[in-house]
Amino acid sequence: MPLTHTRDLFAKALKGKYALGAFNVNNMELLQAIVEACEEEKAPLILQISKGARQYANPVYLKKLIEAAVSLSNIPIAVHLDHGDTFELCKQCIDEGFTSVMIDGSHLPMDKNIELTKKVVDYAHKHNSSVEGELGKLVGAQHDDGEASGGFSRSGVYTNPDEAVQFVKQTGADSLAVAIGNSHGAYKFKGEQHLDLERLKAIKKALMDAGLGDFPLVLHGASSVPKDLVKEINQYGGKLGEDTAGVPEPDIEIARRTGVTKVNIDTDLRLALTAGIRKVFAESPKDFDPRKYLSPARTRVKELVVHKVKNVLCCAGHAFD
Ligand code: G3H
Ligand code: 13P
Ligand code: ZN
């Protein structure tokens, strides 16, 4: 089966009111685990590759591994560049056949972010690829400047609904990554913090009211950092802090129902793989065949992805919609 376009996956997901899992891939075991899980659950899939993944595995290896996965499976699979940081990297990925790319200009002033994103959009659209832009900064759950007044401040840390409209209109981006208190990694929140789901609703509504329709929104940093995985890693010699915290799964479900269509997950995959490897190292210290520790670790990742697509994203069963 050839690669699927994210455009088609988004259209079906919006119609079916489910979210797509965008899972990060760095090596063969992660790829096999993710694809096998989605194949088993009949879930459409976005595989995403970061600049760091390309540096780690070599783009050619990743491309060939994904070709193998696609040829061995029946589910629709899209390949996406995660956090592209330059026009040149986005162009390279589009030229290699990625069905979508992210250009992350979120650290730039709004006008420069728009300029860079538009440049990528212009190239991508000429070459049958889609673009995810980002507005707002993924620095975690902290109050945005000016929120005390009850409004949504402009050019702040969190995404402002009116600026989201301006950004999408002026760039022509196909999807938008929002900053609503989300952040990357295993230490997202302190105490009982949550995503700013009211802001998410306001962004969705502003885009709708501006005539941009049911516009696909993207949630980065969507790992839940399960406590049992952290506990297991530490039980077998890891030293993750007591203060690990992810996005509670109920928040992800509300985000999905509010119109988040693409949910980015990497940290949870890393935790599952690490827990699996550490367990074998601790329980069978004499083993040194990588297959002995990588295959149970791969199974742990697969189980995690099955859980996400079935119980959190609700995209299981939608591969052939
Ligand atoms: O959002 C970042 C992803 O988790 C990718 O991480 O840049 O370490 O590959 P990475
Ligand atoms: P996590 O760190 O929550 O897994 O987020 C991954 C991500 O946003 C990739 O772009
Ligand atoms: Zn991200």
Coordinates of C-alpha atoms and ligand atoms in Angstrom, one line a residue:
M1 CA 0.0 0.0 0.0
P2 CA 1.4 3.4 -0.8
L3 CA 1.8 6.2 1.7
T4 CA -1.4 8.0 2.6
H5 CA -1.8 11.7 2.6
T6 CA -2.4 13.4 6.1
R7 CA -5.0 15.6 4.3
D8 CA -7.2 12.5 3.7
L9 CA -6.6 11.2 7.2
F10 CA -7.5 14.5 8.8
A11 CA -10.7 14.8 6.7
K12 CA -11.9 11.4 7.9
A13 CA -10.9 12.0 11.5
L14 CA -12.8 15.2 11.7
K15 CA -15.8 13.6 10.2
G16 CA -15.6 10.6 12.5
K17 CA -14.8 12.6 15.6
Y18 CA -11.6 10.7 16.5
A19 CA -8.0 11.7 16.8
L20 CA -5.0 10.4 14.9
G21 CA -2.0 9.2 16.8
A22 CA 1.2 10.7 15.5
F23 CA 3.9 8.4 17.0
N24 CA 7.7 9.2 16.8
V25 CA 9.9 6.7 15.1
N26 CA 13.7 6.4 15.6
N27 CA 14.5 2.7 15.0
M28 CA 13.1 -0.6 13.7
E29 CA 11.7 -1.8 17.0
L30 CA 9.6 1.3 17.6
L31 CA 8.4 1.2 14.0
Q32 CA 7.4 -2.4 14.2
A33 CA 5.6 -2.0 17.5
I34 CA 3.6 1.0 16.4
V35 CA 2.6 -0.4 13.0
E36 CA 1.7 -3.8 14.4
A37 CA -0.4 -2.2 17.1
C38 CA -2.3 -0.1 14.6
E39 CA -2.6 -3.0 12.1
E40 CA -4.1 -5.1 14.8
E41 CA -6.5 -2.3 15.9
K42 CA -7.3 -1.2 12.3
A43 CA -6.2 2.3 13.2
P44 CA -5.0 4.9 10.7
L45 CA -1.5 6.0 11.5
I46 CA 0.8 9.0 11.3
L47 CA 4.5 8.1 11.7
Q48 CA 6.6 11.1 12.6
I49 CA 10.3 11.6 12.2
S50 CA 12.2 14.4 14.0
K51 CA 15.5 16.0 12.9
G52 CA 17.1 14.1 15.7
A53 CA 15.7 10.8 14.5
R54 CA 17.1 11.5 11.0
Q55 CA 20.5 12.2 12.5
Y56 CA 20.3 9.1 14.7
A57 CA 19.2 6.5 12.2
N58 CA 20.1 8.1 8.9
P59 CA 17.2 9.2 6.6
V60 CA 17.8 6.4 4.1
Y61 CA 17.5 3.7 6.8
L62 CA 14.3 5.3 8.1
K63 CA 12.8 5.6 4.6
K64 CA 13.6 2.0 3.8
L65 CA 12.3 0.8 7.2
I66 CA 9.0 2.7 6.6
E67 CA 8.7 1.3 3.1
A68 CA 9.0 -2.2 4.5
A69 CA 6.4 -1.4 7.2
V70 CA 4.0 0.1 4.6
S71 CA 4.4 -2.9 2.2
L72 CA 3.7 -5.4 5.0
S73 CA 0.6 -3.6 6.3
N74 CA -2.8 -2.7 5.1
I75 CA -3.6 0.3 7.2
P76 CA -3.3 3.8 5.9
I77 CA 0.1 5.3 7.0
A78 CA 1.2 8.9 6.6
V79 CA 4.8 10.1 7.1
H80 CA 5.4 13.4 8.7
L81 CA 8.4 15.6 9.6
D82 CA 8.2 16.5 13.3
H83 CA 9.5 20.0 14.3
G84 CA 11.2 20.9 11.1
D85 CA 13.3 23.9 11.9
T86 CA 14.3 25.2 8.5
F87 CA 12.8 25.6 5.0
E88 CA 15.7 23.5 3.7
L89 CA 14.9 20.5 6.0
C90 CA 11.2 20.7 5.1
K91 CA 12.0 20.8 1.4
Q92 CA 14.4 17.8 1.7
C93 CA 11.6 15.8 3.4
I94 CA 9.0 16.8 0.9
D95 CA 11.4 15.9 -1.9
E96 CA 11.9 12.5 -0.2
G97 CA 8.1 11.9 -0.3
F98 CA 6.9 12.8 3.2
T99 CA 3.2 13.4 3.0
S100 CA 3.4 16.2 5.5
V101 CA 5.9 18.4 7.3
M102 CA 5.9 20.6 10.3
I103 CA 7.6 23.9 10.2
D104 CA 8.2 25.0 13.8
G105 CA 8.6 28.8 13.8
S106 CA 7.0 29.1 17.2
H107 CA 10.2 30.7 18.7
L108 CA 10.1 33.5 16.1
P109 CA 8.1 36.7 16.3
M110 CA 4.6 36.2 14.7
D111 CA 5.5 38.0 11.4
K112 CA 8.7 35.9 10.9
N113 CA 6.8 32.7 11.8
I114 CA 4.2 33.6 9.2
E115 CA 6.8 34.3 6.6
L116 CA 8.7 31.1 7.2
T117 CA 5.6 28.9 7.4
K118 CA 4.2 30.4 4.2
K119 CA 7.4 29.7 2.3
V120 CA 7.2 26.0 3.4
V121 CA 3.4 25.9 2.5
D122 CA 4.0 27.3 -1.0
Y123 CA 6.7 24.7 -1.7
A124 CA 4.7 21.8 0.0
H125 CA 1.4 22.5 -1.9
K126 CA 3.2 22.5 -5.2
H127 CA 4.6 19.1 -4.3
N128 CA 1.5 17.4 -2.9
S129 CA 2.5 17.7 0.7
S130 CA 0.8 19.3 3.7
V131 CA 2.1 21.6 6.4
E132 CA 1.6 21.9 10.1
G133 CA 2.5 25.2 11.6
E134 CA 2.8 26.2 15.2
L135 CA 1.8 29.3 17.1
G136 CA 2.5 29.8 20.8
K137 CA 5.3 28.2 22.8
L138 CA 5.4 24.7 24.3
V139 CA 6.8 25.7 27.6
G140 CA 4.4 24.0 29.8
A141 CA 1.5 24.8 32.1
Q142 CA 2.2 28.3 33.2
H143 CA -0.1 31.3 33.1
D144 CA 0.0 33.4 30.0
D145 CA 0.7 37.1 30.3
G146 CA -2.4 39.1 30.6
E147 CA -4.6 36.1 31.5
A148 CA -5.5 37.7 34.8
S149 CA -7.8 40.1 32.9
G150 CA -9.7 37.0 31.7
G151 CA -8.7 37.6 28.0
F152 CA -6.3 35.7 25.8
S153 CA -3.2 37.8 25.5
R154 CA -1.5 38.4 22.2
S155 CA 1.9 37.1 21.2
G156 CA 2.1 35.3 24.6
V157 CA 3.2 31.9 25.5
Y158 CA -0.2 30.3 24.8
T159 CA -1.9 30.5 21.5
N160 CA -4.2 33.4 21.0
P161 CA -7.4 32.6 19.1
D162 CA -7.4 35.7 16.9
E163 CA -3.8 35.3 16.1
A164 CA -4.5 31.6 15.2
V165 CA -7.0 32.9 12.6
Q166 CA -4.5 35.4 11.2
F167 CA -1.7 32.8 11.1
V168 CA -3.8 30.2 9.3
K169 CA -5.2 32.8 6.8
Q170 CA -1.8 34.3 6.0
T171 CA 0.2 31.1 5.8
G172 CA -2.3 28.7 4.2
A173 CA -1.1 26.0 6.7
D174 CA -3.1 22.8 6.7
S175 CA -3.1 22.2 10.4
L176 CA -2.1 24.2 13.5
A177 CA -0.2 23.1 16.6
V178 CA -1.4 25.0 19.6
A179 CA 0.1 25.9 22.9
I180 CA -2.4 25.4 25.7
G181 CA -0.1 24.4 28.6
N182 CA 1.3 21.4 26.8
S183 CA 5.1 20.7 26.8
H184 CA 7.4 17.9 25.7
G185 CA 9.0 15.3 27.9
A186 CA 8.3 13.5 31.1
Y187 CA 8.1 16.5 33.4
K188 CA 5.1 18.5 32.1
F189 CA 3.1 19.6 35.1
K190 CA 3.7 20.4 38.7
G191 CA 0.9 19.1 41.0
E192 CA -2.6 19.0 39.6
Q193 CA -2.3 21.1 36.5
H194 CA -4.3 20.6 33.3
L195 CA -4.4 21.8 29.7
D196 CA -6.2 25.1 29.0
L197 CA -9.1 23.4 27.4
E198 CA -11.3 26.6 27.4
R199 CA -8.6 28.2 25.2
L200 CA -8.6 25.2 22.9
K201 CA -12.4 25.6 22.5
A202 CA -11.9 29.4 21.8
I203 CA -9.3 28.7 19.1
K204 CA -11.5 26.1 17.4
K205 CA -14.4 28.5 17.5
A206 CA -12.4 31.5 16.2
L207 CA -11.2 29.4 13.2
M208 CA -14.7 28.2 12.5
D209 CA -16.2 31.7 12.8
A210 CA -13.6 33.0 10.4
G211 CA -14.8 30.6 7.7
L212 CA -11.9 28.2 8.1
G213 CA -14.2 25.3 8.9
D214 CA -13.5 22.4 11.2
F215 CA -9.8 23.2 11.1
P216 CA -7.4 20.4 12.2
L217 CA -5.6 21.2 15.4
V218 CA -2.5 19.4 16.7
L219 CA -1.6 18.6 20.3
H220 CA 2.1 18.2 20.9
G221 CA 3.5 16.9 24.2
A222 CA 0.5 14.6 24.5
S223 CA 2.2 11.8 26.5
S224 CA 0.5 10.8 29.7
V225 CA 3.7 9.6 31.4
P226 CA 2.0 6.6 33.1
K227 CA 3.0 6.3 36.8
D228 CA 3.3 2.5 36.5
L229 CA 5.9 2.8 33.8
V230 CA 7.9 5.3 35.8
K231 CA 7.7 3.1 38.9
E232 CA 8.8 0.1 36.9
I233 CA 11.7 1.9 35.3
N234 CA 12.9 3.0 38.8
Q235 CA 12.2 -0.4 40.3
Y236 CA 14.7 -1.8 37.8
G237 CA 17.5 0.7 38.3
G238 CA 16.2 3.9 36.6
K239 CA 16.3 7.2 38.4
L240 CA 13.4 9.2 37.0
G241 CA 12.3 12.0 39.4
E242 CA 9.2 11.7 41.6
D243 CA 7.9 14.8 39.8
T244 CA 7.3 13.2 36.4
A245 CA 3.9 14.2 35.2
G246 CA 2.1 13.9 31.8
V247 CA -1.2 15.1 30.4
P248 CA -4.0 13.2 32.1
E249 CA -5.8 10.9 29.6
P250 CA -9.2 12.6 30.3
D251 CA -7.7 15.9 29.2
I252 CA -6.7 14.3 25.9
E253 CA -10.2 12.9 25.5
I254 CA -11.7 16.3 26.0
A255 CA -9.1 17.8 23.6
R256 CA -10.2 15.2 21.0
R257 CA -13.8 16.0 21.4
T258 CA -13.0 19.7 21.2
G259 CA -11.4 19.2 17.8
V260 CA -7.8 18.1 18.3
T261 CA -7.2 15.8 15.3
K262 CA -3.5 14.9 15.6
V263 CA -2.0 13.9 19.0
N264 CA 1.8 13.7 19.2
I265 CA 3.2 10.9 21.4
D266 CA 6.9 10.2 21.9
T267 CA 7.8 10.2 25.6
D268 CA 5.4 7.4 26.5
L269 CA 6.9 5.2 23.8
R270 CA 10.4 5.9 25.2
L271 CA 9.2 5.0 28.7
A272 CA 7.6 1.7 27.6
L273 CA 10.7 0.7 25.7
T274 CA 13.0 1.6 28.6
A275 CA 10.8 -0.3 31.1
G276 CA 10.9 -3.4 28.9
I277 CA 14.7 -3.3 28.5
R278 CA 15.4 -2.5 32.2
K279 CA 13.3 -5.4 33.3
V280 CA 15.2 -7.9 31.3
F281 CA 18.6 -6.4 32.3
A282 CA 17.6 -6.6 36.0
E283 CA 16.0 -10.0 35.9
S284 CA 18.4 -11.7 33.5
P285 CA 21.7 -10.0 33.9
K286 CA 23.5 -12.8 32.1
D287 CA 21.6 -12.2 28.8
F288 CA 23.5 -10.2 26.2
D289 CA 21.6 -11.1 23.0
P290 CA 19.8 -7.8 22.0
R291 CA 16.9 -9.8 20.8
K292 CA 16.3 -11.0 24.4
Y293 CA 15.7 -7.5 25.7
L294 CA 14.5 -5.7 22.6
S295 CA 11.6 -8.1 21.8
P296 CA 9.9 -7.8 25.2
A297 CA 10.5 -4.0 25.0
R298 CA 8.9 -3.9 21.6
T299 CA 5.9 -5.8 22.9
R300 CA 5.6 -3.1 25.7
V301 CA 5.5 -0.3 23.1
K302 CA 3.0 -2.2 21.1
E303 CA 0.7 -2.6 24.1
L304 CA 1.0 1.1 24.9
V305 CA 0.0 2.0 21.3
V306 CA -2.9 -0.4 21.4
H307 CA -4.2 1.3 24.5
K308 CA -3.8 4.8 23.0
V309 CA -5.6 4.1 19.8
K310 CA -8.4 2.2 21.4
N311 CA -9.0 4.0 24.6
V312 CA -7.7 7.5 24.3
L313 CA -7.7 8.5 20.6
C314 CA -10.7 6.3 19.6
C315 CA -9.2 5.9 16.1
A316 CA -9.2 2.1 16.4
G317 CA -11.5 0.5 13.8
H318 CA -11.3 3.5 11.5
A319 CA -8.5 2.5 9.1
F320 CA -10.9 1.7 6.3
D321 CA -13.5 4.4 6.8
Ligands
G3H1 O1 8.8 16.8 20.2 C1 9.9 16.2 20.1 C2 9.9 14.8 19.9 O2 9.7 14.1 21.1 C3 11.1 14.4 19.2 O3 12.2 14.4 20.0 O4 13.9 15.7 18.8 O5 14.5 14.0 20.7 O6 13.8 13.2 18.4 P1 13.7 14.3 19.4
13P2 P1 5.7 13.9 24.3 O1 7.0 14.4 24.8 O2 4.6 14.3 25.2 O3 5.7 12.5 23.9 O4 5.4 14.8 22.9 C1 5.9 14.4 21.7 C2 5.8 15.4 20.6 O5 5.1 16.4 20.8 C3 6.4 15.2 19.4 O6 6.3 16.3 18.5
ZN3 ZN 6.3 18.1 19.5

